[in-house]
Structure formats: C-alpha cells, structure tokens
Short mmCIF file of C-alpha atoms and ligand atoms in Angstrom, two decimals:
data_model
loop_
_atom_site.label_atom_id
_atom_site.label_comp_id
_atom_site.label_asym_id
_atom_site.label_seq_id
_atom_site.Cartn_x
_atom_site.Cartn_y
_atom_site.Cartn_z
CA MET A 440 73.83 122.90 99.25
CA ARG A 441 77.38 124.58 99.61
CA GLU A 442 78.25 122.26 101.13
CA TRP A 443 77.21 119.76 98.35
CA LEU A 444 77.82 122.13 95.39
CA GLY A 445 82.01 121.55 96.45
CA ALA A 446 81.43 117.94 96.42
CA MET A 447 80.07 117.77 92.97
CA VAL A 448 83.29 120.37 91.54
CA THR A 449 86.69 118.25 93.26
CA SER A 450 84.74 115.76 91.89
CA ALA A 451 84.37 117.35 87.98
CA VAL A 452 81.07 116.55 87.82
CA VAL A 453 79.91 119.72 87.90
CA HIS A 454 81.75 123.04 86.70
CA VAL A 455 81.95 126.91 88.74
CA ASP A 456 82.66 130.13 86.92
CA PRO A 457 85.19 131.67 89.24
CA GLN A 458 84.22 135.33 88.38
CA THR A 459 79.99 134.39 88.73
CA LEU A 460 80.78 131.76 91.22
CA ARG A 461 77.65 130.39 88.88
CA PHE A 462 77.76 126.29 88.56
CA SER A 463 76.82 124.82 85.55
CA LEU A 464 76.33 120.82 84.87
CA PRO A 465 77.56 120.35 81.43
CA PRO A 466 74.52 118.42 79.28
CA GLU A 467 77.77 115.35 78.38
CA HIS A 468 78.40 115.00 81.99
CA ALA A 469 73.84 115.61 82.51
CA ALA A 470 73.67 112.47 79.95
CA PHE A 471 74.87 110.08 82.50
CA LEU A 472 73.42 111.42 86.28
CA THR A 473 69.93 111.47 85.01
CA ARG A 474 66.77 109.07 84.77
CA ALA A 475 66.34 109.81 81.34
CA ALA A 476 69.36 108.92 79.64
CA ALA A 477 68.38 105.05 80.39
CA ALA A 478 71.75 103.20 79.50
CA ASP A 479 73.84 105.15 79.56
CA ASN A 480 72.28 106.74 84.04
CA ILE A 481 75.84 105.59 86.07
CA ALA A 482 74.63 107.36 89.19
CA VAL A 483 71.43 104.11 89.39
CA PHE A 484 74.02 102.30 91.01
CA THR A 485 75.47 104.78 92.89
CA GLN A 486 72.18 104.48 94.47
CA TYR A 487 73.74 101.28 96.48
CA VAL A 488 76.20 102.45 98.27
CA GLY A 489 73.56 103.85 100.69
CA LEU A 490 71.33 100.12 100.26
CA LEU A 491 74.81 98.34 101.45
CA GLY A 492 75.53 101.07 104.24
CA GLY A 493 72.09 100.51 105.45
CA VAL A 494 74.06 97.12 106.16
CA GLU A 495 77.54 97.40 106.63
CA ASP A 496 77.22 96.39 110.85
CA ASP A 497 75.10 93.41 110.12
CA VAL A 498 77.49 92.28 107.22
CA VAL A 499 80.42 93.35 109.74
CA ASP A 500 78.71 90.81 112.73
CA CYS A 501 78.24 88.19 109.49
CA PHE A 502 82.76 88.14 108.72
CA LYS A 503 82.27 87.65 112.59
CA SER A 504 80.07 85.30 113.50
CA GLY A 505 79.09 82.88 109.89
CA GLY A 506 75.82 83.47 108.31
CA GLY A 507 74.59 85.91 105.74
CA VAL A 508 72.11 88.58 106.14
CA PRO A 509 68.50 88.33 104.88
CA TYR A 510 67.12 90.63 102.05
CA GLU A 511 64.14 92.23 104.99
CA ARG A 512 67.30 93.58 105.81
CA PHE A 513 67.14 95.52 102.72
CA PRO A 514 64.29 97.63 102.26
CA ARG A 515 64.75 99.39 98.87
CA PHE A 516 66.97 96.32 97.46
CA HIS A 517 64.22 94.98 94.11
CA ALA A 518 62.17 99.14 94.02
CA LEU A 519 66.81 99.46 93.50
CA MET A 520 66.37 96.60 91.45
CA ALA A 521 64.40 97.38 88.85
CA GLU A 522 65.70 100.15 88.47
CA ASP A 523 69.10 98.72 88.01
CA SER A 524 67.39 96.26 84.76
CA GLY A 525 65.14 98.51 83.01
CA GLN A 526 68.17 100.17 82.06
CA SER A 527 70.15 97.65 81.53
CA VAL A 528 67.17 95.17 79.38
CA LEU A 529 65.11 97.46 79.46
CA SER A 530 66.71 100.35 77.84
CA ALA A 531 67.58 97.82 74.69
CA LEU A 532 64.92 94.64 75.18
CA GLU A 533 63.77 95.11 71.15
CA SER A 534 66.64 96.89 70.02
CA HIS A 535 69.48 94.60 70.62
CA ILE A 536 67.86 91.52 73.10
CA LEU A 537 65.25 90.11 70.96
CA PRO A 538 67.29 90.12 67.87
CA LEU A 539 69.55 87.69 70.33
CA LEU A 540 67.05 84.84 68.90
CA PRO A 541 66.71 84.85 65.63
CA GLY A 542 62.89 84.80 64.84
CA LEU A 543 61.50 85.29 68.16
CA VAL A 544 59.92 88.27 67.65
CA GLU A 545 57.50 86.37 65.14
CA HIS A 546 56.84 83.70 67.29
CA LEU A 547 56.20 86.48 70.15
CA ARG A 548 54.48 87.50 68.22
CA ARG A 549 52.47 84.66 67.43
CA GLY A 550 51.61 83.21 70.63
CA ILE A 551 54.54 81.36 73.03
CA ARG A 552 54.67 80.69 76.66
CA THR A 553 57.82 82.39 78.51
CA LEU A 554 58.72 82.37 82.01
CA ASP A 555 61.35 84.65 83.91
CA VAL A 556 63.05 83.16 87.02
CA GLY A 557 63.41 85.57 89.88
CA CYS A 558 61.65 88.35 87.89
CA GLY A 559 61.43 90.43 91.17
CA ARG A 560 59.29 93.18 90.61
CA GLY A 561 57.92 92.17 86.98
CA ARG A 562 58.45 95.28 84.60
CA ILE A 563 59.66 92.90 81.98
CA LEU A 564 57.33 89.83 82.46
CA VAL A 565 54.77 93.81 81.97
CA ARG A 566 56.70 95.18 79.11
CA LEU A 567 57.20 92.08 77.35
CA ALA A 568 53.54 91.03 77.44
CA GLU A 569 52.04 94.62 76.27
CA LEU A 570 53.96 93.60 73.73
CA PHE A 571 53.12 91.21 72.55
CA PRO A 572 49.22 90.48 73.61
CA ASN A 573 48.46 86.44 71.49
CA SER A 574 51.75 85.36 73.72
CA SER A 575 51.51 84.29 77.81
CA PHE A 576 53.80 85.64 80.54
CA VAL A 577 54.50 83.71 84.32
CA GLY A 578 56.72 85.42 86.44
CA MET A 579 58.09 83.62 89.57
CA ASP A 580 60.20 85.07 92.74
CA LEU A 581 60.05 85.03 96.19
CA SER A 582 59.19 88.21 96.68
CA GLU A 583 56.08 88.83 98.21
CA ASP A 584 56.48 92.63 98.32
CA ALA A 585 58.19 92.06 94.58
CA ILE A 586 55.50 89.74 93.06
CA GLU A 587 52.56 92.24 94.74
CA ALA A 588 54.69 94.56 93.26
CA ALA A 589 54.05 92.87 89.72
CA ARG A 590 51.07 91.97 89.90
CA ASN A 591 49.57 95.64 90.76
CA ASP A 592 51.52 97.18 87.88
CA ALA A 593 49.73 94.11 85.67
CA SER A 594 46.68 95.25 87.08
CA ARG A 595 46.84 98.65 86.65
CA ARG A 596 46.88 98.52 83.19
CA GLY A 597 44.57 95.96 82.60
CA MET A 598 46.76 93.15 81.28
CA ARG A 599 45.03 89.56 81.28
CA ASN A 600 48.84 87.67 79.66
CA LEU A 601 50.43 87.17 82.70
CA GLU A 602 50.67 85.89 85.54
CA PHE A 603 53.14 86.02 88.95
CA VAL A 604 54.00 83.51 91.48
CA ALA A 605 55.40 83.81 94.81
CA MET A 606 57.59 80.74 95.45
CA ASP A 607 60.67 79.88 96.30
CA LEU A 608 62.95 78.29 94.11
CA SER A 609 65.45 76.52 95.67
CA ASP A 610 64.09 72.64 94.91
CA PHE A 611 62.34 74.34 91.45
CA ASP A 612 64.66 70.53 89.66
CA GLU A 613 61.66 69.05 91.43
CA ARG A 614 58.71 71.70 91.26
CA ALA A 615 58.96 72.42 87.79
CA GLU A 616 56.61 71.37 85.03
CA PRO A 617 58.27 70.04 82.65
CA GLU A 618 58.13 70.96 78.96
CA SER A 619 55.91 73.24 80.28
CA PHE A 620 57.45 76.86 78.11
CA ASP A 621 59.01 77.93 74.85
CA ILE A 622 61.52 80.28 76.23
CA ILE A 623 62.63 80.93 79.61
CA THR A 624 64.47 83.98 80.81
CA THR A 625 66.70 84.89 83.86
CA PHE A 626 67.96 88.73 83.98
CA ASP A 627 71.30 88.62 86.94
CA ALA A 628 68.91 86.38 89.36
CA VAL A 629 71.02 83.02 89.08
CA HIS A 630 74.50 83.25 91.65
CA ASP A 631 71.96 85.01 94.20
CA GLN A 632 69.73 81.88 94.21
CA ALA A 633 69.78 79.38 96.88
CA ARG A 634 69.99 76.84 95.27
CA PRO A 635 71.16 78.09 91.67
CA LEU A 636 72.10 74.84 90.79
CA ASN A 637 68.56 73.49 91.55
CA VAL A 638 67.46 76.47 89.47
CA LEU A 639 69.14 76.05 86.92
CA LYS A 640 67.70 71.89 85.98
CA GLY A 641 63.75 73.32 87.29
CA ILE A 642 64.88 75.78 84.32
CA HIS A 643 66.35 72.76 81.99
CA ARG A 644 62.63 70.39 82.59
CA ALA A 645 60.27 72.92 82.56
CA LEU A 646 61.91 74.07 78.64
CA ARG A 647 60.16 72.92 75.42
CA ARG A 648 62.76 70.34 73.15
CA ASN A 649 63.32 73.22 70.74
CA GLY A 650 63.14 76.34 73.94
CA VAL A 651 65.71 78.50 74.05
CA TYR A 652 66.45 79.62 77.19
CA LEU A 653 68.09 83.65 78.50
CA MET A 654 70.04 83.94 80.88
CA GLN A 655 71.92 88.08 81.83
CA ASP A 656 74.58 87.43 84.46
CA ILE A 657 77.40 88.96 85.94
CA LYS A 658 80.59 90.04 83.53
CA GLY A 659 83.74 88.19 84.58
CA SER A 660 85.92 85.44 86.04
CA SER A 661 85.43 82.62 88.03
CA HIS A 662 89.70 82.88 89.57
CA VAL A 663 89.49 86.72 91.17
CA TYR A 664 93.20 86.90 89.03
CA ASN A 665 91.83 86.52 85.90
CA ASN A 666 89.48 89.32 87.08
CA VAL A 667 92.11 92.19 88.34
CA ASN A 668 92.10 95.32 85.43
CA HIS A 669 88.18 94.05 85.42
CA ALA A 670 87.03 97.61 85.19
CA ILE A 671 84.16 97.52 87.17
CA GLY A 672 85.07 94.65 89.31
CA THR A 673 85.69 95.99 92.65
CA PHE A 674 82.40 97.32 92.06
CA LEU A 675 80.47 93.67 91.60
CA TYR A 676 82.64 92.18 94.55
CA ALA A 677 82.18 95.37 96.54
CA VAL A 678 77.39 94.59 96.00
CA SER A 679 78.08 90.28 96.17
CA CYS A 680 79.91 91.16 99.65
CA MET A 681 77.35 92.78 100.70
CA HIS A 682 74.40 91.45 99.24
CA CYS A 683 74.89 88.80 97.27
CA MET A 684 76.60 86.35 98.06
CA THR A 685 75.65 87.43 101.75
CA VAL A 686 71.70 87.27 101.09
CA SER A 687 71.79 83.29 99.55
CA LEU A 688 74.01 82.58 102.64
CA ALA A 689 70.92 84.01 105.46
CA GLN A 690 68.99 81.31 102.79
CA GLY A 691 71.64 79.05 104.29
CA GLY A 692 71.38 79.18 100.44
CA GLU A 693 75.29 78.26 98.67
CA GLY A 694 76.08 81.76 98.05
CA LEU A 695 77.96 81.51 94.75
CA GLY A 696 77.67 85.39 94.27
CA ALA A 697 77.93 88.36 91.79
CA MET A 698 81.36 86.98 90.47
CA TRP A 699 80.64 83.20 90.43
CA GLY A 700 81.72 83.96 86.88
CA GLU A 701 81.81 82.27 83.57
CA GLU A 702 83.89 78.85 84.38
CA LYS A 703 81.38 78.06 87.14
CA THR A 704 78.13 79.35 84.76
CA ARG A 705 79.98 76.97 82.05
CA GLU A 706 80.57 74.35 84.26
CA TYR A 707 76.66 74.60 86.05
CA LEU A 708 74.93 75.27 82.67
CA ASP A 709 76.17 72.30 81.60
CA LEU A 710 75.70 70.40 84.95
CA ALA A 711 71.87 71.12 84.80
CA GLY A 712 72.25 69.12 81.39
CA PHE A 713 72.48 71.47 78.57
CA ARG A 714 74.04 71.00 75.92
CA SER A 715 75.17 74.83 73.71
CA VAL A 716 75.80 77.74 74.73
CA GLU A 717 76.36 80.78 73.05
CA LYS A 718 77.86 83.69 74.54
CA HIS A 719 76.98 87.67 73.78
CA GLU A 720 78.78 90.88 75.04
CA LEU A 721 76.14 94.04 74.82
CA ALA A 722 77.99 97.43 73.94
CA HIS A 723 74.79 99.28 75.95
CA ASP A 724 76.07 96.35 79.42
CA ILE A 725 79.36 96.67 80.90
CA GLN A 726 78.08 94.21 83.64
CA ASN A 727 76.64 91.06 82.20
CA ASN A 728 77.21 88.44 80.12
CA TRP A 729 74.22 87.31 77.77
CA TYR A 730 74.19 83.55 77.20
CA VAL A 731 72.08 81.93 74.64
CA VAL A 732 71.13 78.07 76.73
CA ARG A 733 69.48 75.04 75.16
CA LYS A 734 68.69 71.80 75.91
CA TYR A 735 70.63 70.54 72.29
CA GLU A 736 73.67 70.84 70.51
C1 SAM B 1404 69.38 90.94 91.15
S1 SAM B 1404 67.52 90.25 91.13
C2 SAM B 1404 67.03 90.49 89.72
C3 SAM B 1404 65.23 90.41 89.91
C4 SAM B 1404 65.32 91.21 88.35
N1 SAM B 1404 65.41 89.74 87.10
C5 SAM B 1404 65.31 91.65 87.81
O1 SAM B 1404 66.72 91.70 87.09
O2 SAM B 1404 65.45 92.97 88.52
C6 SAM B 1404 67.36 88.52 92.15
C7 SAM B 1404 65.80 87.88 92.32
O3 SAM B 1404 66.07 86.69 93.31
C8 SAM B 1404 64.55 86.15 93.66
N2 SAM B 1404 65.41 85.46 94.64
C9 SAM B 1404 65.79 84.77 95.07
N3 SAM B 1404 66.27 83.90 95.83
C10 SAM B 1404 65.36 83.29 95.83
C11 SAM B 1404 64.69 82.23 95.86
N4 SAM B 1404 65.50 81.22 96.88
N5 SAM B 1404 64.33 81.23 95.10
C12 SAM B 1404 63.05 82.19 93.58
N6 SAM B 1404 63.93 83.66 94.19
C13 SAM B 1404 64.74 84.16 94.43
C14 SAM B 1404 64.44 87.89 94.33
O4 SAM B 1404 63.89 88.45 95.58
C15 SAM B 1404 65.52 89.04 93.40
O5 SAM B 1404 64.15 89.08 93.01
#
C-alpha cells in the first residue's frame, strides 16, 4: 500500500500532507478515476495497459514471423470493451447520440428494426431495447462468448424484442438480408474486422432505402504525419498495434488498424456505395468521430 501510494503521490494523483502524513484524493481527481464518473473516467482506458501487456511476447513474435494474435489471447477484452463503450456510448446515448439523427427517437418509439454490427456484449442494444419496446433489435458479433453474455443479460431482464447472433461478418456483403433494417450501427467495430469493406458493403445491402447507418470510429488521420500532435495518438496506435490490427491479421484479415483514419473511412464508405456522410464530434468522446451515413444524397 505504501509503495502504491508513493506512485500515486509522485504522479500527482494523490496528495500527501507532510505534517500528518495523511494521504488524500481530491474530489476533482476522483472524478476522473471512478466508475460513477461516467464519461470522464480515464481509469477505464488504463486497464488496456494490463490487457495489452499480457500479449507483449505474442506481438513481438508477430514482428519477427508475421501473422497476428487471436482474440483468444485477450481473455478480458470483451469485458473491458463493454466498460469502454459504456462510457463513450451508453453515458451519452440519450443526451447526445440519439439526437444525431433527427426524428430517430419518435421512429424508435413507433417501432423500427435496428441492427448493431460487431455488438460485443450488447450493452448498447440492451439499453435501446429497454427504452424502445415497440422496436426490434439484432446484434451480430464473431465472439460466441460475447454473444452468450449478451443473451444472458437480455434474458435476465426478460426482454423479447432483441436477438443476438454469433457470426463471422467477413462475407456480410453476400449474406446480409437486403433492405431489412431501418437503422444500422457500429460502435468502434469496423476497423478491427477481418474484411472491413465487406462489412460496410453488407451494411449498405441490409439498410432500407431511407435507412441510416450510424458509425462511431476512431478519430484521426489516415496519414501518420497528420497525427503528430494528436492528443492521444500514441495511445491509439499502441492499442491498434497490440490489439485492433493484430486480431484482424490473426483472422487472415486486412489489418486496417484503429488509426485507419477519416480519409480511409470516407473512401471505404464510398466504395461500399454510400453517397452521404456527415461527420460529428462529441465533447464527451475525444477518441472517436461519429458519422451519419446514408445511401443517397
Ligand atoms: C472494438 S470491439 C467493439 C464491440 C462493441 N461494439 C462495443 O462497442 O462494445 C469490435 C468487435 O468486432 C467483433 N469482430 C471482430 N472481427 C469480427 C468478424 N470477422 N466478424 C464479426 N465480428 C467481428 C469483435 O468480436 C468485437 O466484439
């Protein structure tokens, strides 16, 4: 405890009174370190350090021999990701994210079909399905474990208007049911796919004519020289190198990486057939851009 406090004091997180030797955590510091603080809690992100440290040797081997590190080597990933998107998405869902699409809340109240691609443990869909019982929701993800956790969560709450499907979306361009959803979302779930362009083509195919695709994905440029002064560029490239890119490579995938950037995002959306892309930035989420994407101008 003493040594841990030493680290906390010398990093200016905790204060020490030299007279009484009492340690204190100022409330304005606590606000950035506790789960109750919702979007401001930077401690959630620091958990990635331990997660990524666990695969350091595997990643070093990939530098020498090629290939990637598979999801199975990151046992805590989906739990941590659910906490991460709990902050960047759930904490602002009703206040900032749903209002990105004018009229959406009314449509959801009346009843529409929504798909979340790469849904992980499905917390966002569970919240939406609770808020809007007349709408129906589908979540798809590669991970059987994450899908099982999502299903258990939904059944614990007795929910009937959502369904979770475990599937590899690498050929979603061919498998997606045409024009079957009004709203499709991805929350940080395109860049680490094996075949991101096929996923986007599948989303285009599955979206109804007047449907909207809402995409949250990492904020940055596709060109490293533009990211030199990026506030959290080092963190994002490091997470990408040791997770996002490598899990895609392990599936024999493209290995786009988290820092595929806005230019590449727009290029892929165009190749997938989308003709209207509006970018939004939300103050609570320094890590991502929010794209509102439509099939037609
Ligand atoms: C960064 S996580 C985001 C999870 C979730 N959207 C969230 O915000 O919590 C990316 C997700 O993409 C999924 N994924 C990766 N490759 C996939 C593939 N080939 N097919 C389907 N899902 C895949 C992963 O299992 C993971 O849950």
